[in-house]
């Protein structure tokens, strides 16, 4: 039998330790911010019934579902996102506390065309945070505040969270002369603005049969001037949208900005964006996406909004909900492209060298001693030359090496070598833990 060629499916990846250490650190910081805002963890199965997922993502999203045929005729699918599974959980567990504040960090799958530079993959992780059971705009504002704080803590560089409101967007589209039965079509065209630009949106709308004058009015009304403040943008649209059912959406947008100010959110990080549409059909109120200011080609780093009708599909009654997704893989790609990612092949702090075969027991005793004090420790498994052991520790980014040869054992001391500086000192065994705390903590 010929050997099997090792390979991964296009759009999927292995994460070797150097990347995985950085990735795990990012996820830990994201999780810490979620919990700071009072959210609790949830996990759901990778496989859902097709009927659970079907019809929730629009025509474009439906094509990207990985469908699975199962014996007995059941049609299953890999989860496309974490929002629909949350809706199922909320409907399946009606006694959950309300509001139910959950976060979820798990992989999702999409039969998409991979674009590595843009951070687009077929298998990728999402970090979702949602509030189920509250229709208060304070819930939307808190999601936005938490998004800003999360990305600030990750130190991704300059970013802007763009926000809009579905009612306001509908009024803008109506004001351009587009009837209600074509609102979703126009909205989906606008949703591609960041990928294909104004010219591409114009071409898409022409292909959908919209009149050229209508297209021009719509594009002119949503074109953003980066020098304008969010309140100025809303002010320009106010008289127009009030005639076409957008008054409530406009007032809600103003209230969200007031709540964000009260929460202490940096106003430079939030912008009203009238062209923002969000392609998913289930959004009903505020919608939001985040873009890296220096990497516009990257696409959205986060995206979400209010979806008050989605959970009701499973229950037959309306349950309000709002939330967002943080794309860890795109954030990782953004950090790499801006040289902000600190890579390390290991999180180990201490390497215990073995001086000779007779010193193995002494090395094991040392390793146990420092591990019990909470230091992440690796031990050599054989008595190679010390120079080779130092080189191995250095390659793994381990800052400290401990050596206890026969002479040190007799004197009850340990030689501590700091690899970055090359300094080496002898420390009494009784003082070793104290010294390690001084240099490592």
CSV table of C-alpha atoms in Angstrom, one decimal:
chain,number,residue,atom,x,y,z
A,1,UNK,CA,0.0,0.0,0.0
A,2,UNK,CA,1.5,3.4,-1.0
A,3,UNK,CA,2.1,5.9,1.7
A,4,UNK,CA,-0.7,8.5,2.3
A,5,UNK,CA,0.2,12.0,1.4
A,6,UNK,CA,-0.4,14.2,4.5
A,7,UNK,CA,-2.5,17.2,3.7
A,8,UNK,CA,-5.3,19.4,5.0
A,9,UNK,CA,-8.6,20.3,3.3
A,10,UNK,CA,-8.3,23.7,1.6
A,11,UNK,CA,-9.6,26.4,3.9
A,12,UNK,CA,-8.7,24.5,7.1
A,13,UNK,CA,-5.5,24.7,9.1
A,14,UNK,CA,-3.3,23.1,11.7
A,15,UNK,CA,-2.3,25.4,14.5
A,16,UNK,CA,1.3,24.6,15.6
A,17,UNK,CA,2.4,25.5,19.1
A,18,UNK,CA,3.9,28.9,18.2
A,19,UNK,CA,0.5,30.1,16.8
A,20,UNK,CA,-1.6,28.1,19.3
A,21,UNK,CA,0.1,29.8,22.3
A,22,UNK,CA,-0.7,33.3,20.9
A,23,UNK,CA,-4.2,32.2,19.8
A,24,UNK,CA,-5.0,30.7,23.2
A,25,UNK,CA,-3.8,33.9,24.9
A,26,UNK,CA,-6.2,35.9,22.7
A,27,UNK,CA,-9.1,33.6,23.5
A,28,UNK,CA,-8.4,33.9,27.2
A,29,UNK,CA,-8.4,37.7,27.0
A,30,UNK,CA,-11.7,37.6,25.1
A,31,UNK,CA,-13.2,35.2,27.6
A,32,UNK,CA,-12.0,37.4,30.4
A,33,UNK,CA,-13.7,40.5,29.0
A,34,UNK,CA,-17.0,38.5,28.4
A,35,UNK,CA,-17.0,37.4,32.0
A,36,UNK,CA,-16.2,41.0,33.2
A,37,UNK,CA,-19.5,42.0,31.7
A,38,UNK,CA,-21.4,39.1,33.4
A,39,UNK,CA,-21.7,36.6,30.6
A,40,UNK,CA,-21.7,32.8,31.2
A,41,UNK,CA,-20.3,30.1,28.9
A,42,UNK,CA,-22.3,27.8,26.7
A,43,UNK,CA,-21.4,25.0,24.2
A,44,UNK,CA,-23.6,23.3,21.6
A,45,UNK,CA,-23.1,20.4,19.2
A,46,UNK,CA,-21.2,20.8,15.9
A,47,UNK,CA,-24.0,19.0,14.1
A,48,UNK,CA,-27.6,20.3,14.0
A,49,UNK,CA,-30.7,19.1,12.2
A,50,UNK,CA,-30.9,20.8,8.8
A,51,UNK,CA,-34.4,22.0,9.6
A,52,UNK,CA,-32.9,24.0,12.5
A,53,UNK,CA,-30.5,25.9,10.2
A,54,UNK,CA,-32.4,26.1,6.9
A,55,UNK,CA,-34.0,29.4,5.9
A,56,UNK,CA,-32.2,31.4,8.6
A,57,UNK,CA,-29.2,32.8,6.6
A,58,UNK,CA,-30.7,34.1,3.4
A,59,UNK,CA,-30.0,32.6,-0.1
A,60,UNK,CA,-26.2,33.4,0.1
A,61,UNK,CA,-25.8,31.8,3.5
A,62,UNK,CA,-27.9,28.8,2.6
A,63,UNK,CA,-25.4,27.8,-0.1
A,64,UNK,CA,-22.6,27.7,2.4
A,65,UNK,CA,-24.0,25.1,4.7
A,66,UNK,CA,-22.1,21.8,4.9
A,67,UNK,CA,-24.9,19.2,4.6
A,68,UNK,CA,-24.6,15.7,6.0
A,69,UNK,CA,-26.7,12.7,4.9
A,70,UNK,CA,-27.4,10.4,7.8
A,71,UNK,CA,-28.9,6.9,7.8
A,72,UNK,CA,-32.6,6.8,8.3
A,73,UNK,CA,-33.2,9.8,6.1
A,74,UNK,CA,-32.3,12.6,8.6
A,75,UNK,CA,-30.6,15.5,7.0
A,76,UNK,CA,-28.0,17.2,9.2
A,77,UNK,CA,-25.6,20.1,8.8
A,78,UNK,CA,-22.5,21.4,10.4
A,79,UNK,CA,-23.3,24.6,12.3
A,80,UNK,CA,-22.9,27.8,10.2
A,81,UNK,CA,-22.7,30.2,13.1
A,82,UNK,CA,-23.4,30.2,16.9
A,83,UNK,CA,-26.5,32.4,16.8
A,84,UNK,CA,-29.1,29.8,15.5
A,85,UNK,CA,-27.9,27.1,17.9
A,86,UNK,CA,-28.3,29.7,20.7
A,87,UNK,CA,-31.9,30.3,19.5
A,88,UNK,CA,-32.5,26.6,19.6
A,89,UNK,CA,-31.1,26.3,23.1
A,90,UNK,CA,-33.2,29.2,24.4
A,91,UNK,CA,-36.4,27.6,22.9
A,92,UNK,CA,-35.5,24.1,24.1
A,93,UNK,CA,-34.8,25.4,27.7
A,94,UNK,CA,-37.6,27.9,28.5
A,95,UNK,CA,-36.7,28.0,32.1
A,96,UNK,CA,-33.3,29.7,31.5
A,97,UNK,CA,-33.0,33.0,33.5
A,98,UNK,CA,-34.1,36.1,31.6
A,99,UNK,CA,-32.1,38.0,30.5
A,100,UNK,CA,-29.9,35.1,29.6
A,101,UNK,CA,-26.4,36.4,29.0
A,102,UNK,CA,-24.2,33.8,27.4
A,103,UNK,CA,-20.9,33.6,25.5
A,104,UNK,CA,-19.8,30.8,23.3
A,105,UNK,CA,-16.3,30.1,21.7
A,106,UNK,CA,-16.5,27.2,19.2
A,107,UNK,CA,-15.6,26.4,15.6
A,108,UNK,CA,-18.1,26.9,12.7
A,109,UNK,CA,-18.0,25.7,9.1
A,110,UNK,CA,-18.9,27.3,5.8
A,111,UNK,CA,-18.5,25.9,2.3
A,112,UNK,CA,-16.9,29.2,1.3
A,113,UNK,CA,-14.1,30.1,-1.1
A,114,UNK,CA,-11.1,30.5,1.1
A,115,UNK,CA,-9.2,33.8,1.0
A,116,UNK,CA,-6.3,33.5,3.4
A,117,UNK,CA,-5.1,37.1,3.3
A,118,UNK,CA,-8.6,38.3,4.1
A,119,UNK,CA,-8.9,35.8,7.0
A,120,UNK,CA,-11.6,33.8,5.3
A,121,UNK,CA,-11.6,30.1,6.0
A,122,UNK,CA,-14.0,27.1,5.7
A,123,UNK,CA,-13.4,26.1,9.3
A,124,UNK,CA,-12.9,28.9,11.9
A,125,UNK,CA,-13.7,29.9,15.4
A,126,UNK,CA,-16.3,32.4,16.5
A,127,UNK,CA,-16.5,34.1,19.8
A,128,UNK,CA,-20.2,35.0,20.4
A,129,UNK,CA,-21.8,37.0,23.1
A,130,UNK,CA,-25.6,37.5,23.3
A,131,UNK,CA,-28.3,38.8,25.6
A,132,UNK,CA,-31.6,36.9,25.3
A,133,UNK,CA,-34.8,38.2,26.9
A,134,UNK,CA,-34.3,42.0,27.0
A,135,UNK,CA,-35.6,44.6,24.6
A,136,UNK,CA,-33.8,47.4,26.3
A,137,UNK,CA,-31.4,49.5,24.2
A,138,UNK,CA,-29.0,49.3,27.2
A,139,UNK,CA,-28.5,45.6,26.2
A,140,UNK,CA,-27.4,46.7,22.7
A,141,UNK,CA,-25.2,49.5,24.1
A,142,UNK,CA,-23.5,47.0,26.5
A,143,UNK,CA,-22.8,44.6,23.6
A,144,UNK,CA,-21.2,47.5,21.7
A,145,UNK,CA,-19.2,48.7,24.8
A,146,UNK,CA,-18.0,45.2,25.4
A,147,UNK,CA,-16.9,44.9,21.7
A,148,UNK,CA,-14.8,48.1,22.0
A,149,UNK,CA,-13.3,46.9,25.3
A,150,UNK,CA,-12.4,43.5,23.9
A,151,UNK,CA,-10.7,44.8,20.8
A,152,UNK,CA,-8.9,47.5,22.9
A,153,UNK,CA,-7.6,44.8,25.2
A,154,UNK,CA,-6.4,42.7,22.3
A,155,UNK,CA,-4.4,45.8,21.1
A,156,UNK,CA,-5.3,45.2,17.4
A,157,UNK,CA,-4.6,48.8,16.4
A,158,UNK,CA,-7.1,51.5,15.2
A,159,UNK,CA,-10.7,50.2,14.6
A,160,UNK,CA,-14.2,51.5,14.1
A,161,UNK,CA,-17.4,49.9,15.2
A,162,UNK,CA,-20.0,50.9,12.6
A,163,UNK,CA,-23.7,50.9,13.6
A,164,UNK,CA,-27.0,51.4,11.9
A,165,UNK,CA,-30.6,50.4,12.6
A,166,UNK,CA,-32.7,48.2,10.3
A,167,UNK,CA,-35.7,50.6,10.6
A,168,UNK,CA,-33.6,53.5,9.6
A,169,UNK,CA,-32.0,51.6,6.7
A,170,UNK,CA,-35.5,50.6,5.5
A,171,UNK,CA,-36.6,54.3,5.5
A,172,UNK,CA,-33.4,55.3,3.6
A,173,UNK,CA,-34.2,52.7,1.0
A,174,UNK,CA,-37.8,53.7,0.7
A,175,UNK,CA,-36.8,57.4,0.4
A,176,UNK,CA,-34.8,56.5,-2.7
A,177,UNK,CA,-38.0,55.2,-4.3
A,178,UNK,CA,-37.7,51.5,-3.7
A,179,UNK,CA,-40.9,49.6,-2.7
A,180,UNK,CA,-41.2,47.5,0.4
A,181,UNK,CA,-41.2,44.2,-1.5
A,182,UNK,CA,-37.7,45.0,-2.8
A,183,UNK,CA,-36.3,46.2,0.5
A,184,UNK,CA,-34.4,43.0,1.3
A,185,UNK,CA,-32.9,42.8,-2.2
A,186,UNK,CA,-31.6,46.4,-2.0
A,187,UNK,CA,-30.3,45.7,1.5
A,188,UNK,CA,-28.4,42.7,0.3
A,189,UNK,CA,-26.8,44.7,-2.4
A,190,UNK,CA,-25.8,47.4,0.0
A,191,UNK,CA,-24.3,44.8,2.3
A,192,UNK,CA,-21.6,44.1,-0.3
A,193,UNK,CA,-20.4,47.7,-0.3
A,194,UNK,CA,-17.2,47.0,1.6
A,195,UNK,CA,-16.3,44.1,-0.7
A,196,UNK,CA,-17.1,45.6,-4.1
A,197,UNK,CA,-17.4,49.3,-3.5
A,198,UNK,CA,-20.0,51.8,-4.7
A,199,UNK,CA,-19.5,50.8,-8.3
A,200,UNK,CA,-20.0,47.2,-7.5
A,201,UNK,CA,-23.2,47.9,-5.6
A,202,UNK,CA,-24.5,50.0,-8.5
A,203,UNK,CA,-23.8,47.0,-10.9
A,204,UNK,CA,-25.5,44.6,-8.5
A,205,UNK,CA,-28.6,46.8,-8.3
A,206,UNK,CA,-28.7,47.2,-12.0
A,207,UNK,CA,-28.6,43.4,-12.4
A,208,UNK,CA,-31.5,43.2,-10.0
A,209,UNK,CA,-33.5,45.6,-12.2
A,210,UNK,CA,-33.4,48.8,-10.2
A,211,UNK,CA,-33.8,52.1,-12.0
A,212,UNK,CA,-30.6,54.1,-12.5
A,213,UNK,CA,-32.1,57.2,-10.9
A,214,UNK,CA,-33.2,55.2,-7.9
A,215,UNK,CA,-29.8,53.7,-7.5
A,216,UNK,CA,-28.1,57.1,-7.6
A,217,UNK,CA,-30.5,58.5,-5.0
A,218,UNK,CA,-29.8,55.6,-2.7
A,219,UNK,CA,-26.0,55.6,-3.1
A,220,UNK,CA,-25.9,59.4,-2.5
A,221,UNK,CA,-27.9,59.1,0.7
A,222,UNK,CA,-25.7,56.4,2.3
A,223,UNK,CA,-22.3,57.6,1.1
A,224,UNK,CA,-20.2,58.3,4.2
A,225,UNK,CA,-18.1,61.4,4.8
A,226,UNK,CA,-15.4,60.2,7.3
A,227,UNK,CA,-14.9,63.8,8.5
A,228,UNK,CA,-18.6,64.0,9.6
A,229,UNK,CA,-19.6,63.1,13.2
A,230,UNK,CA,-22.2,60.4,13.7
A,231,UNK,CA,-24.7,63.0,15.0
A,232,UNK,CA,-24.1,65.1,11.8
A,233,UNK,CA,-24.8,62.1,9.6
A,234,UNK,CA,-28.0,61.4,11.4
A,235,UNK,CA,-29.0,65.1,11.2
A,236,UNK,CA,-28.6,65.1,7.4
A,237,UNK,CA,-31.0,62.1,7.1
A,238,UNK,CA,-33.5,63.2,9.7
A,239,UNK,CA,-36.0,65.1,7.5
A,240,UNK,CA,-35.9,62.4,4.9
A,241,UNK,CA,-36.3,59.3,7.0
A,242,UNK,CA,-39.1,60.7,9.1
A,243,UNK,CA,-41.3,60.7,6.0
A,244,UNK,CA,-40.7,57.0,5.4
A,245,UNK,CA,-41.1,55.3,8.8
A,246,UNK,CA,-37.6,55.9,10.1
A,247,UNK,CA,-38.4,58.2,13.1
A,248,UNK,CA,-38.3,55.4,15.7
A,249,UNK,CA,-35.1,53.9,14.4
A,250,UNK,CA,-33.5,57.3,14.4
A,251,UNK,CA,-34.4,58.0,18.0
A,252,UNK,CA,-33.2,54.6,19.1
A,253,UNK,CA,-29.8,55.3,17.4
A,254,UNK,CA,-29.5,58.6,19.3
A,255,UNK,CA,-30.3,56.9,22.6
A,256,UNK,CA,-27.7,54.2,21.9
A,257,UNK,CA,-25.1,56.9,21.4
A,258,UNK,CA,-26.1,58.5,24.7
A,259,UNK,CA,-25.9,55.2,26.5
A,260,UNK,CA,-22.4,54.6,25.0
A,261,UNK,CA,-21.3,57.9,26.3
A,262,UNK,CA,-22.6,57.0,29.8
A,263,UNK,CA,-20.7,53.7,29.6
A,264,UNK,CA,-17.5,55.6,28.9
A,265,UNK,CA,-17.0,54.3,25.4
A,266,UNK,CA,-14.4,56.2,23.3
A,267,UNK,CA,-16.6,58.1,20.8
A,268,UNK,CA,-13.8,57.7,18.2
A,269,UNK,CA,-14.4,54.0,18.1
A,270,UNK,CA,-18.1,54.2,17.2
A,271,UNK,CA,-19.6,55.6,14.0
A,272,UNK,CA,-23.1,55.8,12.6
A,273,UNK,CA,-22.9,54.1,9.1
A,274,UNK,CA,-26.0,54.5,7.0
A,275,UNK,CA,-24.9,52.0,4.3
A,276,UNK,CA,-24.4,49.2,6.9
A,277,UNK,CA,-26.9,46.5,6.1
A,278,UNK,CA,-25.8,43.1,7.5
A,279,UNK,CA,-26.8,40.5,5.0
A,280,UNK,CA,-28.6,38.1,7.4
A,281,UNK,CA,-32.4,38.3,7.2
A,282,UNK,CA,-33.1,37.9,10.9
A,283,UNK,CA,-31.9,41.3,12.2
A,284,UNK,CA,-34.7,43.6,13.4
A,285,UNK,CA,-33.1,46.6,15.1
A,286,UNK,CA,-29.6,48.0,15.7
A,287,UNK,CA,-26.9,46.3,13.6
A,288,UNK,CA,-23.1,46.6,14.0
A,289,UNK,CA,-19.8,45.6,12.4
A,290,UNK,CA,-16.2,46.4,13.2
A,291,UNK,CA,-13.5,47.2,10.7
A,292,UNK,CA,-9.7,47.7,11.1
A,293,UNK,CA,-8.9,51.2,10.0
A,294,UNK,CA,-5.6,50.2,8.5
A,295,UNK,CA,-6.8,46.9,6.9
A,296,UNK,CA,-10.0,47.6,5.0
A,297,UNK,CA,-9.4,44.5,2.8
A,298,UNK,CA,-9.7,42.3,5.9
A,299,UNK,CA,-13.5,42.6,6.1
A,300,UNK,CA,-15.4,42.8,9.4
A,301,UNK,CA,-13.7,41.7,12.6
A,302,UNK,CA,-17.0,41.6,14.5
A,303,UNK,CA,-20.6,41.7,13.5
A,304,UNK,CA,-24.0,41.4,15.1
A,305,UNK,CA,-27.2,43.2,16.0
A,306,UNK,CA,-30.7,42.8,17.4
A,307,UNK,CA,-32.8,39.8,16.3
A,308,UNK,CA,-36.1,39.9,18.2
A,309,UNK,CA,-38.0,37.4,16.0
A,310,UNK,CA,-35.5,34.6,15.5
A,311,UNK,CA,-36.0,32.6,18.7
A,312,UNK,CA,-39.8,32.9,18.2
A,313,UNK,CA,-39.4,30.8,15.1
A,314,UNK,CA,-38.9,27.9,17.5
A,315,UNK,CA,-41.4,28.9,20.2
A,316,UNK,CA,-44.2,30.7,18.4
A,317,UNK,CA,-43.7,33.8,20.5
A,318,UNK,CA,-41.4,36.8,20.3
A,319,UNK,CA,-38.3,36.7,22.5
A,320,UNK,CA,-36.0,39.7,22.1
A,321,UNK,CA,-32.3,39.2,21.7
A,322,UNK,CA,-29.1,41.0,20.7
A,323,UNK,CA,-25.5,40.0,20.4
A,324,UNK,CA,-22.3,40.0,18.3
A,325,UNK,CA,-19.7,37.7,16.9
A,326,UNK,CA,-16.0,38.4,17.3
A,327,UNK,CA,-13.9,36.7,14.6
A,328,UNK,CA,-10.8,35.4,16.3
A,329,UNK,CA,-9.2,34.2,13.1
A,330,UNK,CA,-9.5,37.5,11.4
A,331,UNK,CA,-8.2,39.3,14.5
A,332,UNK,CA,-5.3,36.9,14.5
A,333,UNK,CA,-4.6,37.6,10.8
A,334,UNK,CA,-4.9,41.4,11.5
A,335,UNK,CA,-2.4,41.1,14.4
A,336,UNK,CA,0.0,39.2,12.2
A,337,UNK,CA,-0.3,41.6,9.3
A,338,UNK,CA,0.4,44.6,11.5
A,339,UNK,CA,3.2,42.9,13.4
A,340,UNK,CA,1.3,43.1,16.7
A,341,UNK,CA,1.2,39.4,17.5
A,342,UNK,CA,3.7,38.2,20.0
A,343,UNK,CA,4.6,34.6,19.0
A,344,UNK,CA,6.1,32.1,21.4
A,345,UNK,CA,6.6,28.4,20.9
A,346,UNK,CA,5.9,27.7,24.5
A,347,UNK,CA,4.4,29.2,27.7
A,348,UNK,CA,6.9,27.2,29.8
A,349,UNK,CA,8.8,29.3,32.3
A,350,UNK,CA,11.5,26.9,33.7
A,351,UNK,CA,13.6,24.2,32.1
A,352,UNK,CA,15.3,21.7,34.4
A,353,UNK,CA,18.5,20.4,32.8
A,354,UNK,CA,20.0,17.0,33.6
A,355,UNK,CA,23.7,17.3,34.4
A,356,UNK,CA,24.4,13.5,34.0
A,357,UNK,CA,22.4,10.2,34.3
A,358,UNK,CA,23.1,10.1,38.1
A,359,UNK,CA,21.4,13.6,38.4
A,360,UNK,CA,18.0,12.5,36.9
A,361,UNK,CA,16.3,12.0,40.3
A,362,UNK,CA,17.6,15.3,41.5
A,363,UNK,CA,16.2,17.0,38.4
A,364,UNK,CA,12.8,15.4,38.9
A,365,UNK,CA,12.8,16.5,42.5
A,366,UNK,CA,13.5,20.1,41.4
A,367,UNK,CA,10.8,20.0,38.7
A,368,UNK,CA,8.3,18.8,41.2
A,369,UNK,CA,9.3,21.5,43.7
A,370,UNK,CA,8.9,24.4,41.3
A,371,UNK,CA,5.7,23.0,39.7
A,372,UNK,CA,4.0,22.8,43.1
A,373,UNK,CA,4.7,26.6,43.4
A,374,UNK,CA,2.9,27.2,40.1
A,375,UNK,CA,5.8,27.6,37.7
A,376,UNK,CA,5.3,26.0,34.2
A,377,UNK,CA,8.2,23.6,34.0
A,378,UNK,CA,9.7,21.2,31.5
A,379,UNK,CA,12.4,18.6,32.4
A,380,UNK,CA,15.1,17.1,30.1
A,381,UNK,CA,14.7,13.4,29.5
A,382,UNK,CA,18.4,12.6,29.2
A,383,UNK,CA,21.8,13.8,30.0
A,384,UNK,CA,22.8,15.6,26.8
A,385,UNK,CA,25.5,18.2,26.8
A,386,UNK,CA,24.4,21.2,28.7
A,387,UNK,CA,25.0,23.4,25.7
A,388,UNK,CA,22.4,21.4,23.7
A,389,UNK,CA,19.9,21.6,26.6
A,390,UNK,CA,20.3,25.3,26.8
A,391,UNK,CA,19.8,25.6,23.0
A,392,UNK,CA,16.6,23.5,23.2
A,393,UNK,CA,15.2,25.7,26.0
A,394,UNK,CA,16.1,28.9,24.1
A,395,UNK,CA,14.4,27.6,20.9
A,396,UNK,CA,11.2,27.1,22.9
A,397,UNK,CA,11.4,30.6,24.5
A,398,UNK,CA,11.9,29.3,28.0
A,399,UNK,CA,13.6,32.1,30.0
A,400,UNK,CA,15.2,30.1,32.9
A,401,UNK,CA,17.2,26.9,33.2
A,402,UNK,CA,17.9,25.1,36.4
A,403,UNK,CA,21.0,22.9,36.8
A,404,UNK,CA,21.9,20.8,39.8
A,405,UNK,CA,25.0,18.7,39.2
A,406,UNK,CA,26.9,16.6,41.9
A,407,UNK,CA,28.7,19.7,43.3
A,408,UNK,CA,25.4,21.7,43.6
A,409,UNK,CA,23.7,18.7,45.2
A,410,UNK,CA,26.4,18.5,47.9
A,411,UNK,CA,26.1,22.2,48.6
A,412,UNK,CA,22.3,22.2,48.4
A,413,UNK,CA,22.3,24.9,45.9
A,414,UNK,CA,20.9,25.3,42.3
A,415,UNK,CA,22.5,27.0,39.4
A,416,UNK,CA,20.0,29.3,37.8
A,417,UNK,CA,20.8,30.4,34.2
A,418,UNK,CA,18.8,33.3,32.6
A,419,UNK,CA,19.0,32.6,28.8
A,420,UNK,CA,18.3,36.1,27.6
A,421,UNK,CA,21.2,37.8,29.5
A,422,UNK,CA,23.4,34.7,29.9
A,423,UNK,CA,23.7,35.4,33.6
A,424,UNK,CA,24.1,32.4,35.9
A,425,UNK,CA,24.0,32.4,39.7
A,426,UNK,CA,23.9,29.8,42.5
A,427,UNK,CA,20.9,30.0,44.7
A,428,UNK,CA,20.4,28.0,47.9
A,429,UNK,CA,17.6,25.4,47.5
A,430,UNK,CA,15.6,27.0,50.3
A,431,UNK,CA,15.6,30.4,48.5
A,432,UNK,CA,15.0,29.0,45.0
A,433,UNK,CA,11.2,29.6,44.9
A,434,UNK,CA,11.6,33.1,46.2
A,435,UNK,CA,14.3,33.9,43.6
A,436,UNK,CA,12.2,32.5,40.7
A,437,UNK,CA,9.2,34.6,41.8
A,438,UNK,CA,11.4,37.7,41.7
A,439,UNK,CA,12.7,37.1,38.2
A,440,UNK,CA,9.6,35.6,36.6
A,441,UNK,CA,6.7,37.3,38.2
